[in-house]
PDB file of C-alpha atoms and ligand atoms in Angstrom:
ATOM      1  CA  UNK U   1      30.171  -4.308  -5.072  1.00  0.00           C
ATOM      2  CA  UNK U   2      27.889  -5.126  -2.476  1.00  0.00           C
ATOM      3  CA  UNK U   3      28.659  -8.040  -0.200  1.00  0.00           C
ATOM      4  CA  UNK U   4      26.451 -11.003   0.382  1.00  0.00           C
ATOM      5  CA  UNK U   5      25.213 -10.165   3.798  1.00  0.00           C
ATOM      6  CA  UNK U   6      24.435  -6.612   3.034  1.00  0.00           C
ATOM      7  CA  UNK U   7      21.897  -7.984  -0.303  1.00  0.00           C
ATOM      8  CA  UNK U   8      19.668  -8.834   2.926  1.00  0.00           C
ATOM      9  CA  UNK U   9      20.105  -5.306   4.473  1.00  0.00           C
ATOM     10  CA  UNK U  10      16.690  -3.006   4.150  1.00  0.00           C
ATOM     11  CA  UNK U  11      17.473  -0.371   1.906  1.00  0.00           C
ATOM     12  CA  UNK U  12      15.086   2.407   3.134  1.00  0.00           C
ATOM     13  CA  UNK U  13      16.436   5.300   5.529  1.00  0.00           C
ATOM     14  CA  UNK U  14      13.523   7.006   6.205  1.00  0.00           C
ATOM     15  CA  UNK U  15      10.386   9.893   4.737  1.00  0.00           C
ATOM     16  CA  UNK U  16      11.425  13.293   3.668  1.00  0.00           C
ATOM     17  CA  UNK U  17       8.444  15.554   3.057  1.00  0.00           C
ATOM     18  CA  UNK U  18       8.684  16.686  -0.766  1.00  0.00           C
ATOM     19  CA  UNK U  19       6.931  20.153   0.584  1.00  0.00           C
ATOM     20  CA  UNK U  20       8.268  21.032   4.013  1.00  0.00           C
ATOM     21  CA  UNK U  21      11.396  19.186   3.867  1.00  0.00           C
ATOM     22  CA  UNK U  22      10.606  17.717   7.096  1.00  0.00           C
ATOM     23  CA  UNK U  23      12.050  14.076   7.888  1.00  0.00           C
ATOM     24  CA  UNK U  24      11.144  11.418   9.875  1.00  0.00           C
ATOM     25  CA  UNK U  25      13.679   8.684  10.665  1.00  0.00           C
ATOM     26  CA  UNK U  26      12.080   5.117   9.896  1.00  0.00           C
ATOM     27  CA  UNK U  27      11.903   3.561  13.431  1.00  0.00           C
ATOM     28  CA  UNK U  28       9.459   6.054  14.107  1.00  0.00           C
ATOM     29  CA  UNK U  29       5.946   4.014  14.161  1.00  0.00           C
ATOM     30  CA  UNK U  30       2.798   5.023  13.324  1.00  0.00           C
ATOM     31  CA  UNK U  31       4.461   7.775  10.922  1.00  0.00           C
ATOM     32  CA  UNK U  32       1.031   8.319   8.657  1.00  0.00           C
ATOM     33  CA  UNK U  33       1.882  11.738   7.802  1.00  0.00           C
ATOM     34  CA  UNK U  34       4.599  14.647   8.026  1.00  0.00           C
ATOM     35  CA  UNK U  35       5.581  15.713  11.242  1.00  0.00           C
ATOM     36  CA  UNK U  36       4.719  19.305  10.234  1.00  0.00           C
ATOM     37  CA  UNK U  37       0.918  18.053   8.249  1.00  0.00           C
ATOM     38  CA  UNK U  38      -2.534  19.368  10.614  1.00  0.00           C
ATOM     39  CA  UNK U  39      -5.803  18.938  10.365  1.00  0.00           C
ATOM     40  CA  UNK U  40      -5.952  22.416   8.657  1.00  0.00           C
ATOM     41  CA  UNK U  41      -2.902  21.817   6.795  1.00  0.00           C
ATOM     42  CA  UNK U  42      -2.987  18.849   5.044  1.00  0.00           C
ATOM     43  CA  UNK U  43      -0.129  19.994   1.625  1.00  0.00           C
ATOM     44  CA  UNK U  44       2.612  17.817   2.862  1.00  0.00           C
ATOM     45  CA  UNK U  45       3.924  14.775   0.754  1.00  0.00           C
ATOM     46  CA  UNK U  46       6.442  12.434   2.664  1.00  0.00           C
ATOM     47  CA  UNK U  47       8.393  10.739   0.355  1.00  0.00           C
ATOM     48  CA  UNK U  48      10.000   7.751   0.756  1.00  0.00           C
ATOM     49  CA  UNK U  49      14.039   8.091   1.304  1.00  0.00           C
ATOM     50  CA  UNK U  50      16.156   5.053  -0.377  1.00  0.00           C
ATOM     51  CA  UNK U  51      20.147   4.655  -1.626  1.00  0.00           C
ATOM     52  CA  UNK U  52      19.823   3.334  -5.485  1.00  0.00           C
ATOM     53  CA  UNK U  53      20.223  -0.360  -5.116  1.00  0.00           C
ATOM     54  CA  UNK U  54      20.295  -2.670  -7.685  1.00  0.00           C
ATOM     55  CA  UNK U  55      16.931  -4.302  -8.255  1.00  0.00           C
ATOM     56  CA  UNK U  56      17.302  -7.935  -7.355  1.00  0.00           C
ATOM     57  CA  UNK U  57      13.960 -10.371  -7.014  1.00  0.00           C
ATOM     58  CA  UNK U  58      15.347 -13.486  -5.824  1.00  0.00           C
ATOM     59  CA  UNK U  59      12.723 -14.849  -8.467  1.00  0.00           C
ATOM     60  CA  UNK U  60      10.092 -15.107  -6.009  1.00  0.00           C
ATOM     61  CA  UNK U  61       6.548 -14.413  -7.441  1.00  0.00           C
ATOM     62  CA  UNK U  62       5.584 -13.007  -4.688  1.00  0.00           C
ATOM     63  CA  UNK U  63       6.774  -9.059  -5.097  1.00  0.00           C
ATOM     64  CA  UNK U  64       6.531  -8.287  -1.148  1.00  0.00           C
ATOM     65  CA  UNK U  65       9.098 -11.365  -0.863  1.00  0.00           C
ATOM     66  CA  UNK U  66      10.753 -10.656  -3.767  1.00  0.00           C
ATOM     67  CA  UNK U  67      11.267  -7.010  -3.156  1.00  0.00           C
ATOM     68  CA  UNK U  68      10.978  -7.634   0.579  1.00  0.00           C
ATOM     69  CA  UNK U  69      14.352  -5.340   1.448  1.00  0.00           C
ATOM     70  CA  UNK U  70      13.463  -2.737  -1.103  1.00  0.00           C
ATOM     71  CA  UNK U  71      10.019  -1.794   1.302  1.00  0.00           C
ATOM     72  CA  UNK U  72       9.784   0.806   4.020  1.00  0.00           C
ATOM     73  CA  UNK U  73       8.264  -1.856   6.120  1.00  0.00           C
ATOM     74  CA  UNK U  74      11.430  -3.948   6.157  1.00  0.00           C
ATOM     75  CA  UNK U  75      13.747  -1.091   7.408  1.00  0.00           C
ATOM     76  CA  UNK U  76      10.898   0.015   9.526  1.00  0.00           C
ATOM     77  CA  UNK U  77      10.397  -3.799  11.405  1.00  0.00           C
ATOM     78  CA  UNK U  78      14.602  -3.911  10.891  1.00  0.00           C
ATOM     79  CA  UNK U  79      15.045  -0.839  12.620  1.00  0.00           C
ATOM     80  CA  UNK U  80      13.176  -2.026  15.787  1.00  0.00           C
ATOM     81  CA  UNK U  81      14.701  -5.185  16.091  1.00  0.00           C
ATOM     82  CA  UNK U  82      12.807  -7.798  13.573  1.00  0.00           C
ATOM     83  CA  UNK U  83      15.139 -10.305  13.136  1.00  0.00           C
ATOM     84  CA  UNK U  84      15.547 -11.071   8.670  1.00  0.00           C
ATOM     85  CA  UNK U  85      13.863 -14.262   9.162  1.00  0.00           C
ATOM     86  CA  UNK U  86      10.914 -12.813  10.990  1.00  0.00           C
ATOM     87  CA  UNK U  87      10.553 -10.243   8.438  1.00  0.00           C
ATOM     88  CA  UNK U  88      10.702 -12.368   5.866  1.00  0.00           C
ATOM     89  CA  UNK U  89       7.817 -14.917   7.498  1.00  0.00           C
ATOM     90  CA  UNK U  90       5.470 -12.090   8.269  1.00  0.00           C
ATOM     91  CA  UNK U  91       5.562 -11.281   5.054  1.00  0.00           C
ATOM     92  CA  UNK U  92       4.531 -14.807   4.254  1.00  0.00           C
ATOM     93  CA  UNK U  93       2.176 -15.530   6.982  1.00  0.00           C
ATOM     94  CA  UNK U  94      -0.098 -12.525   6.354  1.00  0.00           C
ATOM     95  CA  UNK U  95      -0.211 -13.469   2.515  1.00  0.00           C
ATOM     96  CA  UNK U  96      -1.052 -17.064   3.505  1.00  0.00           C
ATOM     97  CA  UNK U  97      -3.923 -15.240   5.470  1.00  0.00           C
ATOM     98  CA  UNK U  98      -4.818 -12.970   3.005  1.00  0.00           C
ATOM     99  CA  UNK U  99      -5.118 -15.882  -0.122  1.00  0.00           C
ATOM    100  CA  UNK U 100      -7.641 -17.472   2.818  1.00  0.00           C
ATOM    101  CA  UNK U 101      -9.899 -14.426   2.371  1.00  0.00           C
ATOM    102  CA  UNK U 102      -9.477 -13.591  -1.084  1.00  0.00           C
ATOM    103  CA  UNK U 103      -8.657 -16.682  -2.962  1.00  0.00           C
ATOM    104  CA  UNK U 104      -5.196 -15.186  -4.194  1.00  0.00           C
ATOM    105  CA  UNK U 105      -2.199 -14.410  -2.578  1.00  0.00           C
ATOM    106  CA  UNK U 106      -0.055 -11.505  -3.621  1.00  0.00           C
ATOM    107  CA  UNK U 107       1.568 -12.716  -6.979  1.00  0.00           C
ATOM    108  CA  UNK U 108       3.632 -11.181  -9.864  1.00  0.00           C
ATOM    109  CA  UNK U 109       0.807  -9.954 -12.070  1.00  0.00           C
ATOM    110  CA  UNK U 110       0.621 -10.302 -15.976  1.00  0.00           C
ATOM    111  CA  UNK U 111       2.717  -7.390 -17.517  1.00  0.00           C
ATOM    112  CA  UNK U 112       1.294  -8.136 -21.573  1.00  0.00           C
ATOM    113  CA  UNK U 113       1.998  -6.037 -25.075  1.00  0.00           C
ATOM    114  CA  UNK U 114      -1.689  -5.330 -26.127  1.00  0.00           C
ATOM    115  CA  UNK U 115      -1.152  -5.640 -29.588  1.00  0.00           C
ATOM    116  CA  UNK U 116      -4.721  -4.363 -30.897  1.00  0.00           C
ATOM    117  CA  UNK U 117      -4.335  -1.044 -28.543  1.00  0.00           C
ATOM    118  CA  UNK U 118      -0.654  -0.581 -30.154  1.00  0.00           C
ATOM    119  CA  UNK U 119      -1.682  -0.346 -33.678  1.00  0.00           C
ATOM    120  CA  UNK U 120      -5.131   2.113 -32.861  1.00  0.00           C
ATOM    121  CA  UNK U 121      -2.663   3.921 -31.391  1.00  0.00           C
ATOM    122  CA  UNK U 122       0.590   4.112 -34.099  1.00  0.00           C
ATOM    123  CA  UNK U 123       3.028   3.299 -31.286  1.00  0.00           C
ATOM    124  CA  UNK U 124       3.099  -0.232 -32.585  1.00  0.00           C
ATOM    125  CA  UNK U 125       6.458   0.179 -34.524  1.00  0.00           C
ATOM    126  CA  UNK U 126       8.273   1.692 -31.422  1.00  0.00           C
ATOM    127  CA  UNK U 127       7.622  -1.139 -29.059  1.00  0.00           C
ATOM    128  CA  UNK U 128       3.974  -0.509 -28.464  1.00  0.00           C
ATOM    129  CA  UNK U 129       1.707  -0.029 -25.547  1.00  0.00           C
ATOM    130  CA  UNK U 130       2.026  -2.629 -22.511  1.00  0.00           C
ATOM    131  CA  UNK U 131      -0.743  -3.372 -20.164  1.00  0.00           C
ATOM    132  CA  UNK U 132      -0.237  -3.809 -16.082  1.00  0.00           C
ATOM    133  CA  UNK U 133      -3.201  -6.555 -15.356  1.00  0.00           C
ATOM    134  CA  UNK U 134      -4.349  -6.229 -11.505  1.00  0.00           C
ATOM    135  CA  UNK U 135      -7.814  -7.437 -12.526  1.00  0.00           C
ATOM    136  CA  UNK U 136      -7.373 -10.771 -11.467  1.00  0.00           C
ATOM    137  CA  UNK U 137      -4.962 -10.099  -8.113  1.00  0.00           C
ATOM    138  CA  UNK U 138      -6.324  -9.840  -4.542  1.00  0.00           C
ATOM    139  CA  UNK U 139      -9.787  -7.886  -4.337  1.00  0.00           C
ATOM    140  CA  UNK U 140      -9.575  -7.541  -8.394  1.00  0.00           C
ATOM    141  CA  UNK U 141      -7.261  -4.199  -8.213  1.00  0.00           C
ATOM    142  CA  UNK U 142      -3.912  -2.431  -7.482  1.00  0.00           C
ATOM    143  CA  UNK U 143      -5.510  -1.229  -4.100  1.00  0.00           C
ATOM    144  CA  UNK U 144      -4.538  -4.255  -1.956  1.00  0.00           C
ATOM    145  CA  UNK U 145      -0.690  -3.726  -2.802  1.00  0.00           C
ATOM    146  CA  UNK U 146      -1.321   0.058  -1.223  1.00  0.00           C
ATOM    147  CA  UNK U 147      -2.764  -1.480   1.883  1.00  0.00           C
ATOM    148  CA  UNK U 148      -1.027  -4.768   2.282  1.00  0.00           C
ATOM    149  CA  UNK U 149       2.550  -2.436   2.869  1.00  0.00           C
ATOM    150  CA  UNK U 150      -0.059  -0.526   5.839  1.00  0.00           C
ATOM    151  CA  UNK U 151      -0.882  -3.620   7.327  1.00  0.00           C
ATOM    152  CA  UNK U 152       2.593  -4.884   7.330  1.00  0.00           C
ATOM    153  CA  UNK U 153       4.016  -1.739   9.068  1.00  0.00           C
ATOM    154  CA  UNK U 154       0.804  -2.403  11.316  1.00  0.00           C
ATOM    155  CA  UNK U 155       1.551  -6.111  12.878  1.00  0.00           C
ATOM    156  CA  UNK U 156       5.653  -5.748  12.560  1.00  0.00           C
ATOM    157  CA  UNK U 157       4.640  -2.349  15.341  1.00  0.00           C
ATOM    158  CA  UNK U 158       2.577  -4.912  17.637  1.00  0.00           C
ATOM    159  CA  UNK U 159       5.249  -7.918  17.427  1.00  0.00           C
ATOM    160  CA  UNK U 160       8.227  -5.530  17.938  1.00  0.00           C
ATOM    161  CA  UNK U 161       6.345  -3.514  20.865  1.00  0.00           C
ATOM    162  CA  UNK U 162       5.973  -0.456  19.395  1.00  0.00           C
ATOM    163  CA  UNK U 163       2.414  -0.168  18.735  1.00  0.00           C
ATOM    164  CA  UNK U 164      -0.034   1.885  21.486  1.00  0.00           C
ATOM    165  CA  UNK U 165      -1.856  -1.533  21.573  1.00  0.00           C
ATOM    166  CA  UNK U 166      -1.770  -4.537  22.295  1.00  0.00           C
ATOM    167  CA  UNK U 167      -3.879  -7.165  19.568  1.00  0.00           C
ATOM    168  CA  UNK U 168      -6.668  -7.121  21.970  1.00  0.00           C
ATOM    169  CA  UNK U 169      -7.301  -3.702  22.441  1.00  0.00           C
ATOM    170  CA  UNK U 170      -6.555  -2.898  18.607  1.00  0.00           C
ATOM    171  CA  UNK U 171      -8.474   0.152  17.438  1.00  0.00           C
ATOM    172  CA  UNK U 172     -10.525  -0.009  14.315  1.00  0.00           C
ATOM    173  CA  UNK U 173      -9.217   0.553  10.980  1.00  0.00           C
ATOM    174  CA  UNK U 174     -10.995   3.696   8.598  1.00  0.00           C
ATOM    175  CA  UNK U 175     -11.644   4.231   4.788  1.00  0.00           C
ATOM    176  CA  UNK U 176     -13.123   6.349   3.255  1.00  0.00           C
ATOM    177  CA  UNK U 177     -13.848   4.709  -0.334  1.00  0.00           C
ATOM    178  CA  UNK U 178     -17.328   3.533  -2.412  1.00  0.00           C
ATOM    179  CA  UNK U 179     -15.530   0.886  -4.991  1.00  0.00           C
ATOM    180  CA  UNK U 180     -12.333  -0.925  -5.258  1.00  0.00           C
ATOM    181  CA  UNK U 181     -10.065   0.152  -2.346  1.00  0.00           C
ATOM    182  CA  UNK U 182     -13.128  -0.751   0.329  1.00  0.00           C
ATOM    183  CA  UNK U 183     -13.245  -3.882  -0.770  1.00  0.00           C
ATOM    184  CA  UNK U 184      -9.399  -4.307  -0.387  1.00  0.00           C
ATOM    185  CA  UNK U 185      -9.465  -2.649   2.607  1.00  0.00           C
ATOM    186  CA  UNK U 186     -12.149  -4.937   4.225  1.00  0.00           C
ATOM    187  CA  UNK U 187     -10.322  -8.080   2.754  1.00  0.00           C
ATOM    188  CA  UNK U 188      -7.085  -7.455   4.208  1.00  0.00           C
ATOM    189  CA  UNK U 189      -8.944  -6.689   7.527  1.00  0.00           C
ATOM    190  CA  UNK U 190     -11.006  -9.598   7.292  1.00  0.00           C
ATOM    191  CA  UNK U 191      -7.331 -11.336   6.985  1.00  0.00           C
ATOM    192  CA  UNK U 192      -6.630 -10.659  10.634  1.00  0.00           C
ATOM    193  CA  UNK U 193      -9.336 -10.490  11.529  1.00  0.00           C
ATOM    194  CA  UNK U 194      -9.225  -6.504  12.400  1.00  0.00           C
ATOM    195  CA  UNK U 195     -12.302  -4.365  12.704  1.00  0.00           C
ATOM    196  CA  UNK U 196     -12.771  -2.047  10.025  1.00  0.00           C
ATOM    197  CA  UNK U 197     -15.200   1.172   9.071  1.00  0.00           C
ATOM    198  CA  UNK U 198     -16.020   2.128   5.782  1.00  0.00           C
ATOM    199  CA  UNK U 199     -17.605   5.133   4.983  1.00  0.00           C
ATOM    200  CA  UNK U 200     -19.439   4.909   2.304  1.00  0.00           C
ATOM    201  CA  UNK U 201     -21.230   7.506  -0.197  1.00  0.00           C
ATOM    202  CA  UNK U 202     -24.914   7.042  -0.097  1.00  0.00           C
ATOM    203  CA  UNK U 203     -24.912   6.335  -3.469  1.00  0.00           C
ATOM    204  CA  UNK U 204     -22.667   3.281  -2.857  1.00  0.00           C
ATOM    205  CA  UNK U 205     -23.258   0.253  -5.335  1.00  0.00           C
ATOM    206  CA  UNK U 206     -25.188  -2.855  -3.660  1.00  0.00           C
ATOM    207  CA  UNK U 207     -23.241  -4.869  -5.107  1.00  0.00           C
ATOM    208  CA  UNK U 208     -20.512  -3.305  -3.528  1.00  0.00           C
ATOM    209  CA  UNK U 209     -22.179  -3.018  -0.059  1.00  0.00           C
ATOM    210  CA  UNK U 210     -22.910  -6.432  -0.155  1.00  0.00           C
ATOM    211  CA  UNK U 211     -19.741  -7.535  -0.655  1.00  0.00           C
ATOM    212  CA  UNK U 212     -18.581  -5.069   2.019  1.00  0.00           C
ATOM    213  CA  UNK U 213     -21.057  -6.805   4.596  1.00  0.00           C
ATOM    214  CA  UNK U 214     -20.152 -10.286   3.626  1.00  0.00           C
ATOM    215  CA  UNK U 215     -16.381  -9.174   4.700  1.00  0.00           C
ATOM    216  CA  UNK U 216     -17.331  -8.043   7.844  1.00  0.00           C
ATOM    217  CA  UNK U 217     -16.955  -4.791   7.385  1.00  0.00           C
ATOM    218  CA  UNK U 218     -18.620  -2.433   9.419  1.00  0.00           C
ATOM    219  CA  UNK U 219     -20.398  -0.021   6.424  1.00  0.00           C
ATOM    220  CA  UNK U 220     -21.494   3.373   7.620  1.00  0.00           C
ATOM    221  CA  UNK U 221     -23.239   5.605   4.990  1.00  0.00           C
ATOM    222  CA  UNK U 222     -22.459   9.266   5.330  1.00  0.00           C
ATOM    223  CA  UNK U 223     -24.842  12.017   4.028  1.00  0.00           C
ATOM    224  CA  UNK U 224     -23.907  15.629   3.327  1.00  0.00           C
ATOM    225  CA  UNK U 225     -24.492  17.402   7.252  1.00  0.00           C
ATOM    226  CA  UNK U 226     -25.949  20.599   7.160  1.00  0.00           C
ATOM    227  CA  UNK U 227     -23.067  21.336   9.876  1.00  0.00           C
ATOM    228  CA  UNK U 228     -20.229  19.883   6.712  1.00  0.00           C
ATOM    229  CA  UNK U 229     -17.733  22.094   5.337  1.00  0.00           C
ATOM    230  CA  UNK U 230     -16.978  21.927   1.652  1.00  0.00           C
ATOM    231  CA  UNK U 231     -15.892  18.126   0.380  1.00  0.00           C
ATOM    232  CA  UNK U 232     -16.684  14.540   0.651  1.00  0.00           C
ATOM    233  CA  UNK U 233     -18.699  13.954   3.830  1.00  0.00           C
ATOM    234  CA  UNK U 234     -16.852  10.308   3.566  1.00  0.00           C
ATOM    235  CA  UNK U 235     -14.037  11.859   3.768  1.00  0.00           C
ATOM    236  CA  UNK U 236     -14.918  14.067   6.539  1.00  0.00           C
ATOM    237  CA  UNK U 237     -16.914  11.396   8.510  1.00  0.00           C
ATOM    238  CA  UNK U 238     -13.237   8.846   7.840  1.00  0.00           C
ATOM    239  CA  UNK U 239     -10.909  11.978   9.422  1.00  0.00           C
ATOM    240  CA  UNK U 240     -13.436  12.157  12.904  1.00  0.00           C
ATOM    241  CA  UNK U 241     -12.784   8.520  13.008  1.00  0.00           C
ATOM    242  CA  UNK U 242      -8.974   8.644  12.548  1.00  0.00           C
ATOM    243  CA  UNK U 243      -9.317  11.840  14.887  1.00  0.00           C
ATOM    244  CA  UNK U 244     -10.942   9.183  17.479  1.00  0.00           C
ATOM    245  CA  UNK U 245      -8.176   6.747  17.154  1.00  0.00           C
ATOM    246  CA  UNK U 246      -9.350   5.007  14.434  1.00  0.00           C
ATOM    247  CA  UNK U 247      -5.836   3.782  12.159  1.00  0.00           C
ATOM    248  CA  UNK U 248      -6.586   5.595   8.691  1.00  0.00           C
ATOM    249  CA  UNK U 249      -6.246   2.429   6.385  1.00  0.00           C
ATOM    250  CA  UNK U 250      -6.380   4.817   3.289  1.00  0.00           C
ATOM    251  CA  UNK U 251      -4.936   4.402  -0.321  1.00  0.00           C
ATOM    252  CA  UNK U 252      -4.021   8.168  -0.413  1.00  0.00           C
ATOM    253  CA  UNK U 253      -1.011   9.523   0.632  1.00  0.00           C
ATOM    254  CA  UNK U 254      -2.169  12.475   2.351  1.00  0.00           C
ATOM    255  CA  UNK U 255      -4.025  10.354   4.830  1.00  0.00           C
ATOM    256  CA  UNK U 256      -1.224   7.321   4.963  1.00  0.00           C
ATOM    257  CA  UNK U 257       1.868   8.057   3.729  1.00  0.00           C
ATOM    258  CA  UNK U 258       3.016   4.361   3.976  1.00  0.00           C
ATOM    259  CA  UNK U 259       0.307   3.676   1.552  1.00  0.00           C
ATOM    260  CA  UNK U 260       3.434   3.955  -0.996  1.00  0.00           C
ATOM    261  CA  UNK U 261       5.271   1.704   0.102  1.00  0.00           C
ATOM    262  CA  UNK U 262       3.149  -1.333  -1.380  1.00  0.00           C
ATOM    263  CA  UNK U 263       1.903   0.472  -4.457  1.00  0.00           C
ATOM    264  CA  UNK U 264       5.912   0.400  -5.647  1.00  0.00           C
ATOM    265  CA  UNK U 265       5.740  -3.262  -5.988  1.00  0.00           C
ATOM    266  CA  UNK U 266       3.664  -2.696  -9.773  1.00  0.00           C
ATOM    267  CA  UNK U 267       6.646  -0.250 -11.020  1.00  0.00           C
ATOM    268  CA  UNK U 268       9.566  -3.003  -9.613  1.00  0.00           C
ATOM    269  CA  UNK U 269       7.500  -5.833 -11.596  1.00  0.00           C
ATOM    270  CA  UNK U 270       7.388  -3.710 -14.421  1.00  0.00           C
ATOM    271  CA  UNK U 271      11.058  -2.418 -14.332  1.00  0.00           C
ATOM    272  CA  UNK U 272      12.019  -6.319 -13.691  1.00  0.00           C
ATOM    273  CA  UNK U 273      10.418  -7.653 -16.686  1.00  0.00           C
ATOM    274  CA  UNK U 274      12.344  -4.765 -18.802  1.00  0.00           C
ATOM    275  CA  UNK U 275      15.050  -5.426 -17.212  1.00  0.00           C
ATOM    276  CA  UNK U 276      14.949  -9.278 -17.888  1.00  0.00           C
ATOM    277  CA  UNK U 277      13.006  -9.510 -20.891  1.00  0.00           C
ATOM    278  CA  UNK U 278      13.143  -6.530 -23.128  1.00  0.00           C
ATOM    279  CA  UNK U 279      16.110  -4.692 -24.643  1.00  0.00           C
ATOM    280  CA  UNK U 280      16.546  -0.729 -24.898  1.00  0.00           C
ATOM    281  CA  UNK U 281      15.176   1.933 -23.207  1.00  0.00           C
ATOM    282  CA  UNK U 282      11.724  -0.125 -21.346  1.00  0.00           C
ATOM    283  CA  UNK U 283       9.590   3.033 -21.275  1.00  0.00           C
ATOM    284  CA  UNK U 284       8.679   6.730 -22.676  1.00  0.00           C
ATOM    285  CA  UNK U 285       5.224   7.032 -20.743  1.00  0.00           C
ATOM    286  CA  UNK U 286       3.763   5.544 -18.184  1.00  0.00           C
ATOM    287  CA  UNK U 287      -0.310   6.123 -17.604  1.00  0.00           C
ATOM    288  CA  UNK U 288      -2.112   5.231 -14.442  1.00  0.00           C
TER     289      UNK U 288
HETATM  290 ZN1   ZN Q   1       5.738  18.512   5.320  1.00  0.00          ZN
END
């Protein structure tokens, strides 16, 4: 049984890399990728490393309150000397910041049995199907939770020293993204006010572009170069940038491994609603 004081203790220890094998210990800042990932070798897959802990929410709505201890960012800022209390207020403070821009905070979103999907589909006798609802949470998808745990690992560096910058000199954020995750992207930016470049498909959507400019974002398109290798010149125009010193503020793991840590608030609202709500086994399949 654990003890009171140690339900506050951060939980992660650090990344293993599920291809190399490679770890990194979780003090380490800046830790986007495996130690043993290059530019020509990007198959590497750092996986967060965590004991099994109990899943305990507090009953906060808030899941990066809530589930504060479970994240990489709280062992991270922990590690290097971020008092509980501190961690706990960043947390707070940069959603306060966040709700500014987008008109929501980060909140426990609507976890609903569709009951009209459930019988199309004939699984309506064994529980049915269950619907995650992000559509209404910060930027209108799942992609702010990916970024939010970046930008957390990103301000706990500069307050605990450990960042190559101070917040003067920050270097721009980069994404590489035509839909959903620039918009989160730019709206956490726009947050902190933290320059950001989106590269952008020229095919992008005005409507998306638009919103992208009203953010502040600065929106750079990116044409096939007769120079390009194979692949999305986004993508290869977002890598030069991160090559440059650019921070890769990217919803893919390859490019950001703490991108995770974030995105594992959905599956610990999920598992705490089964947990709370539902009896038996909660799921047999889960589609994303
Ligand atoms: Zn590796």
């Amino acid at each position: 049984m654990a003890t009171a004081a140690a339900d506050h203790d951060p939980v992660v220890s650090g990344w293993r890399c599920a291809v190399c094998d490679a770890t990194t210990p979780i003090d380490q800042a800046l830790s986007w990728s495996c130690p043993h990932a290059t530019g020509d070798d990007r198959h590497h897959a750092p996986q967060i490393v965590q004991r099994i802990a109990p899943l305990c929410s507090g009953g906060y709505a808030n899941p990066f309150v809530a589930f504060r201890r479970y994240l990489a960012f709280d062992a991270f800022a922990a590690a290097n000397g971020m008092a509980v209390e501190a961690r706990d207020s960043l947390v707070r403070e940069l959603d306060s910041l966040v709700a500014g821009v987008a008109g929501t905070g980060f909140v426990t979103t609507p976890f609903l049995r569709a009951d009209a999907l459930s019988d199309a589909l004939g699984f309506a006798a064994d529980g049915g199907v269950w619907v995650k609802d992000e559509t209404r949470h910060v930027a209108g998808s799942h992609k702010a939770r990916h970024l939010f745990g970046i930008l957390l690992h990103l301000v706990a560096a500069e307050r605990c020293g450990v960042a190559p910058w101070s917040p003067t000199t920050r270097p721009p954020l980069a994404i590489a993204s035509c839909g959903n995750a620039a918009i989160a992207a730019s709206t956490l930016a726009a947050s902190v006010q933290w320059p950001i470049r989106v590269f952008v498909p020229e095919s992008a959507s005005p409507t998306v572009m638009g919103t992208l400019h009203a953010l502040g974002a600065t929106v750079e398109e990116c044409p096939r170069l007769a120079t390009d290798p194979p692949g999305d010149p986004c993508v290869h125009r977002f890598r030069e940038a991160v090559r440059d010193g650019a921070v890769p503020f990217s919803v893919q793991g390859t490019e950001n491994a703490w991108c995770l840590d974030g995105g594992r608030t959905i599956g610990w609202e999920m598992a705490r609603h089964f947990e709370e709500a539902v009896e038996g086994p909660p799921l047999d399949r889960v589609f994303v």
